[in-house]
PDB file of C-alpha atoms in Angstrom:
ATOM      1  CA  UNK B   1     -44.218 -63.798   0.863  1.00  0.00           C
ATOM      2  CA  UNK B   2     -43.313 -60.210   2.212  1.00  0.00           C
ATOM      3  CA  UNK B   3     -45.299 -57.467   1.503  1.00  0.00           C
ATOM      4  CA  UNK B   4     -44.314 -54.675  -1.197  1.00  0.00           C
ATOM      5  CA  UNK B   5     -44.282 -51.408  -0.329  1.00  0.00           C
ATOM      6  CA  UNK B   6     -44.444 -48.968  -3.284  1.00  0.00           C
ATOM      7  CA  UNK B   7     -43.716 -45.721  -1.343  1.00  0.00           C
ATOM      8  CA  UNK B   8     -40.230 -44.330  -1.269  1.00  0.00           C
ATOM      9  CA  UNK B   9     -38.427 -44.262   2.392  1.00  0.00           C
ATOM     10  CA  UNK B  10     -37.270 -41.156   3.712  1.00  0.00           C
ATOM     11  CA  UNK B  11     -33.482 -41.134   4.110  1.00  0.00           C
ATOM     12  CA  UNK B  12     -33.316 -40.735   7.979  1.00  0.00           C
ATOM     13  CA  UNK B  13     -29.564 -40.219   7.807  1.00  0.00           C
ATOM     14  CA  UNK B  14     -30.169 -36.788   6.113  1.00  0.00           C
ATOM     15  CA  UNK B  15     -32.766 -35.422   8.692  1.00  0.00           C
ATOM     16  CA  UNK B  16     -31.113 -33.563  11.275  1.00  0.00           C
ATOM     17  CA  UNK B  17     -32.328 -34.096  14.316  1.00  0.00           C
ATOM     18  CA  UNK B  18     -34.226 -31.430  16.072  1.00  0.00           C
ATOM     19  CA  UNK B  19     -33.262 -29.326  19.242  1.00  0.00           C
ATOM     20  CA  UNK B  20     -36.692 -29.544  20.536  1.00  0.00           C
ATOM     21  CA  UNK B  21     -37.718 -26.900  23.398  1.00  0.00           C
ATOM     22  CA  UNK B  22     -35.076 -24.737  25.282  1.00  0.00           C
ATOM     23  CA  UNK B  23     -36.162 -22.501  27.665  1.00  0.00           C
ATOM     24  CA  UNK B  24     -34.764 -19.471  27.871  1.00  0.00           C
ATOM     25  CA  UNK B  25     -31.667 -19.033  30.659  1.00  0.00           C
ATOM     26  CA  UNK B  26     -31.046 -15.834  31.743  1.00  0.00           C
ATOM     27  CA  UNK B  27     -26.903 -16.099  33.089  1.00  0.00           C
ATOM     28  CA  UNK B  28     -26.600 -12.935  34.954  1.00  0.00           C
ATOM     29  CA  UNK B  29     -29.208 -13.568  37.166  1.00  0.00           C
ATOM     30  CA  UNK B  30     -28.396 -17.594  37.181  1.00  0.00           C
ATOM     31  CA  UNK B  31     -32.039 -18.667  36.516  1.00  0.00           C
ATOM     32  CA  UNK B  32     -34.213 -19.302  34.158  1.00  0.00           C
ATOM     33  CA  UNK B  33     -36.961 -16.719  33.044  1.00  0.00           C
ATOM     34  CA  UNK B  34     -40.269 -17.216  34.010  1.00  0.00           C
ATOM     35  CA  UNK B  35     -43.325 -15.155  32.738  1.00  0.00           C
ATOM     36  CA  UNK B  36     -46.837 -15.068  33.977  1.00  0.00           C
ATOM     37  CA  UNK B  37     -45.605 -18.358  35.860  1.00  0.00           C
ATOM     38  CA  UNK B  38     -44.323 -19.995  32.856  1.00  0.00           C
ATOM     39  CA  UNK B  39     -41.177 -20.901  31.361  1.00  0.00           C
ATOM     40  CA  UNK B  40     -39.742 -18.542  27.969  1.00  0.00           C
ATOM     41  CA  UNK B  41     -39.063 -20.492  25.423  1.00  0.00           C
ATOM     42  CA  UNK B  42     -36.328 -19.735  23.522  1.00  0.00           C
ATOM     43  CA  UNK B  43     -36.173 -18.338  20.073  1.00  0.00           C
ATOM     44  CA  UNK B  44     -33.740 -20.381  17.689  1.00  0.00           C
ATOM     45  CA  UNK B  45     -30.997 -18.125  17.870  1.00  0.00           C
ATOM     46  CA  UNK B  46     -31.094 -17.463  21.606  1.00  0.00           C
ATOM     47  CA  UNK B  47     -31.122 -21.548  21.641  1.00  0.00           C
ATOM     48  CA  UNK B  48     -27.764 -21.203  19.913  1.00  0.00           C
ATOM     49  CA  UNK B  49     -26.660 -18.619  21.804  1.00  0.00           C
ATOM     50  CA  UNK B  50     -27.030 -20.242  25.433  1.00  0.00           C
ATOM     51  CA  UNK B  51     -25.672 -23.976  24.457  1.00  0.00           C
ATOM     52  CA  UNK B  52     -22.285 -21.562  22.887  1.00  0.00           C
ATOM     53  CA  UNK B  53     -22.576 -19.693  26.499  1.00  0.00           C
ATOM     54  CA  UNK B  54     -23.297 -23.164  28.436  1.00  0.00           C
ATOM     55  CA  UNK B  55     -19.952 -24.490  26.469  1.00  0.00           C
ATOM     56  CA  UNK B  56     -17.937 -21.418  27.187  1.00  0.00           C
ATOM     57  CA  UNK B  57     -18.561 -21.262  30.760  1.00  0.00           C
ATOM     58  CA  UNK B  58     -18.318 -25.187  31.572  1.00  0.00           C
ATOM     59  CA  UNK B  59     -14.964 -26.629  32.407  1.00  0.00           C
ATOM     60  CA  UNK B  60     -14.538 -30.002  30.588  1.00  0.00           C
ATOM     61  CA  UNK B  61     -15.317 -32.929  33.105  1.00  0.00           C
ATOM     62  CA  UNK B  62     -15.561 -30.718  35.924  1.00  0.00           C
ATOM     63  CA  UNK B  63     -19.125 -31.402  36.719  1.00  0.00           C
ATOM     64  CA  UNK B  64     -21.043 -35.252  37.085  1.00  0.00           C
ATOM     65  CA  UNK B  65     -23.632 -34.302  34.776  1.00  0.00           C
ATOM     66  CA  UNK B  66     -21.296 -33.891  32.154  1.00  0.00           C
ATOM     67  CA  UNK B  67     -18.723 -36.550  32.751  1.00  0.00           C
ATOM     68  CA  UNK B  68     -17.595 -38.418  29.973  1.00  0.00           C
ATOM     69  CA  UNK B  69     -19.601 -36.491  27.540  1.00  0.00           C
ATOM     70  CA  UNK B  70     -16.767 -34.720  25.771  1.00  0.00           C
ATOM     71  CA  UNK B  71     -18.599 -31.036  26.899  1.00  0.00           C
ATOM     72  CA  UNK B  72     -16.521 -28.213  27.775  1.00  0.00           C
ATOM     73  CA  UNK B  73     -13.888 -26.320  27.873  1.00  0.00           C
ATOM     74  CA  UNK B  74     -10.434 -26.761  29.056  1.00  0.00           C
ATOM     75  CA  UNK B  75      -8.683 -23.113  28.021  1.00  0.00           C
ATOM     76  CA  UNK B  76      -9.300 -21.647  31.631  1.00  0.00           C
ATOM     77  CA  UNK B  77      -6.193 -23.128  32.928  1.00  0.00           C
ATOM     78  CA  UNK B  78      -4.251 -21.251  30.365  1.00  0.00           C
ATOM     79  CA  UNK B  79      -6.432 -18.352  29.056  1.00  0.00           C
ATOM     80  CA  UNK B  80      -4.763 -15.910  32.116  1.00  0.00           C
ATOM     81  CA  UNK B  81      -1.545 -17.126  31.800  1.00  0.00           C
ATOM     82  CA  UNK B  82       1.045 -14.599  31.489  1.00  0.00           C
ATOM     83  CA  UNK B  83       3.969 -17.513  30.460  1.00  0.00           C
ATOM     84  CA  UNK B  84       2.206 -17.640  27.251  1.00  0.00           C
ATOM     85  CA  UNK B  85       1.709 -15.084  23.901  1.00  0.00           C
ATOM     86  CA  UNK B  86      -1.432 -13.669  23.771  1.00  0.00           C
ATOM     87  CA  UNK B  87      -1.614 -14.981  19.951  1.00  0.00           C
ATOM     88  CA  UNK B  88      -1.116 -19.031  21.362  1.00  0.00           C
ATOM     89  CA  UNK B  89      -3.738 -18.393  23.533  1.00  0.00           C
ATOM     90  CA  UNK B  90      -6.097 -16.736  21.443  1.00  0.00           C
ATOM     91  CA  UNK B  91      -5.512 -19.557  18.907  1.00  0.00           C
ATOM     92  CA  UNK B  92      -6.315 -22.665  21.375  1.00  0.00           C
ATOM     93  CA  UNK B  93      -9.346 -20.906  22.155  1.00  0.00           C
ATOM     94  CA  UNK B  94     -10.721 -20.453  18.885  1.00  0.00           C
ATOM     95  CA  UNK B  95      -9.660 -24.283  18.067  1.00  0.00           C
ATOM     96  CA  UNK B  96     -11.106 -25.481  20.623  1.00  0.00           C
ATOM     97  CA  UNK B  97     -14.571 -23.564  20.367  1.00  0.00           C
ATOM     98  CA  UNK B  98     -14.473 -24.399  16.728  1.00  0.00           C
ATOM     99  CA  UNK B  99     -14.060 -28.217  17.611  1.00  0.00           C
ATOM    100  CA  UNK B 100     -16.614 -28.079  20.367  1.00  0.00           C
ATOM    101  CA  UNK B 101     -19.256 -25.950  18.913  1.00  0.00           C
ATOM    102  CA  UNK B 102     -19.822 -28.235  15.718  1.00  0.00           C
ATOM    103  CA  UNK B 103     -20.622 -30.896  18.085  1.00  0.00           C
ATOM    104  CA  UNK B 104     -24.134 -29.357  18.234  1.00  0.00           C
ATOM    105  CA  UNK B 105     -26.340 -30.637  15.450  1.00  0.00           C
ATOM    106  CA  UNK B 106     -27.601 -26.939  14.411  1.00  0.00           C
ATOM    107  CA  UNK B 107     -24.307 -25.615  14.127  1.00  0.00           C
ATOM    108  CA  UNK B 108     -21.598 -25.748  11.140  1.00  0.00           C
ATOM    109  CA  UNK B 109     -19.093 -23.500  11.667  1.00  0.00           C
ATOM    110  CA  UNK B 110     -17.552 -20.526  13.622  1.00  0.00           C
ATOM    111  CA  UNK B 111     -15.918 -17.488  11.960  1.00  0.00           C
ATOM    112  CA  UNK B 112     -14.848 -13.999  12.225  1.00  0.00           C
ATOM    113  CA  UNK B 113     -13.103 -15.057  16.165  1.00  0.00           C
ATOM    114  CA  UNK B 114     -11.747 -12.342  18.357  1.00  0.00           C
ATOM    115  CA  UNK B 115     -10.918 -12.740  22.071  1.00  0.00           C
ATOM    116  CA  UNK B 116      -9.482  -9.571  24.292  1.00  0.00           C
ATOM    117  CA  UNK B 117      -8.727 -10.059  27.748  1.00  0.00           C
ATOM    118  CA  UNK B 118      -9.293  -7.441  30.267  1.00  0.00           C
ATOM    119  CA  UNK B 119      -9.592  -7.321  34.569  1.00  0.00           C
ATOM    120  CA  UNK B 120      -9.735 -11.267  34.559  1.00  0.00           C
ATOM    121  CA  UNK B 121     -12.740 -11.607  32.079  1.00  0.00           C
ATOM    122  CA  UNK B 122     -12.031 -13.131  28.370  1.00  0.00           C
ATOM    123  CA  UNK B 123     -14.623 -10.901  25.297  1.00  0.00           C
ATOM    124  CA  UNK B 124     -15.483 -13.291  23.012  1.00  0.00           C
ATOM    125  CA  UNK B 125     -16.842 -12.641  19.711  1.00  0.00           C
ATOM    126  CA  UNK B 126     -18.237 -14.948  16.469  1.00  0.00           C
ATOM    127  CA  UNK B 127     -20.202 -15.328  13.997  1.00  0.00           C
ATOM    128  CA  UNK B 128     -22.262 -18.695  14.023  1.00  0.00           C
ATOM    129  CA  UNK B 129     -23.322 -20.504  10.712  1.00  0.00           C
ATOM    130  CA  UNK B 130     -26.505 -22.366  11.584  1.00  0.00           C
ATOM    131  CA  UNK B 131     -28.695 -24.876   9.317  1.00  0.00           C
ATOM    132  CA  UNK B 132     -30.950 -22.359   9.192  1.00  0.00           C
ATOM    133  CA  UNK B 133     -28.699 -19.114   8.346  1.00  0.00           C
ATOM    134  CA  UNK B 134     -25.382 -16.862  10.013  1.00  0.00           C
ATOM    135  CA  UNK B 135     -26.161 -15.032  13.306  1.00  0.00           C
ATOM    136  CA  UNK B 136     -23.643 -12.553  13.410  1.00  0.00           C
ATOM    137  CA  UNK B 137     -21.309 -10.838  15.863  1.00  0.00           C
ATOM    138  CA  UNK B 138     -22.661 -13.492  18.959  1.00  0.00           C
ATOM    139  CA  UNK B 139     -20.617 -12.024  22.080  1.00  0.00           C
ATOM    140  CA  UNK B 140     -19.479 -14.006  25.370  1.00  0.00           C
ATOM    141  CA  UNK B 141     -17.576 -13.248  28.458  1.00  0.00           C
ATOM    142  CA  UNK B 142     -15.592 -16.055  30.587  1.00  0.00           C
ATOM    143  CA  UNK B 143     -14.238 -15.306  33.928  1.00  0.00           C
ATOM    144  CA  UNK B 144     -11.029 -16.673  34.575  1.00  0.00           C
ATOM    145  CA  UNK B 145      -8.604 -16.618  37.200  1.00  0.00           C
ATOM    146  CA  UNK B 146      -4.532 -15.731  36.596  1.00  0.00           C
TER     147      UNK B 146
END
């Protein structure tokens, strides 16, 4: 009564969904960068690169557009405190970037973390393993207050 249909079905389960276009953000300058009166698009790895920067620099629940979405960061209150050890610090940072990070569907894991801390401004550095290979030695600042 139904038709047959003799073609196998792709397992949509297994297909990762793609990022689909990012424009390229430049963060010093706090806009986005526009040539011949056209958005850049982003490469893959600078993709990566500014959703790890747009997590690092985004206080978890701090802004509307992010509310209830689980993005963001909530070391800032600590990351300058001088009550804590540098080495509990450094750790919650890394566990929470490695939690937060493999929330995006192109990433799968963080390694080689180091943070320093120096005139109120946290040096972050990774490696990122991505679907599509390991972009090494990805660097990040965070201001921070304390």
């Amino acid at each position: 009564m139904f038709p047959v249909n003799d073609y196998e079905q792709e397992d949509t389960a297994a297909v990762a969904p793609a990022m689909g276009k990012v424009f390229l953000f430049d963060f010093k300058e706090k806009r986005h960068v526009v040539q011949d009166g056209k958005p850049v698009e982003a490469t893959y790895e600078q993709a990566i690169q500014q959703w790890l920067t747009m997590l690092l620099i985004t206080d978890l629940d701090k802004y509307a557009i992010y509310q209830d979405t689980g993005f963001g960061m909530t070391f800032r209150e600590f990351i300058g405190s001088r009550d804590l050890p540098v080495g509990v610090v450094v750790s919650e940072v890394k566990r929470q970037l490695e939690e937060q990070a493999i929330r995006h569907p192109e990433i799968e894991s963080l390694s080689n973390f180091s943070m320093t801390r120096d005139n109120n401004v946290a040096h972050m550095s990774f490696d990122v393993e991505t679907k599509r290979g390991v972009f090494t030695g990805f660097e990040n600042e965070v201001k921070y207050s304390g």
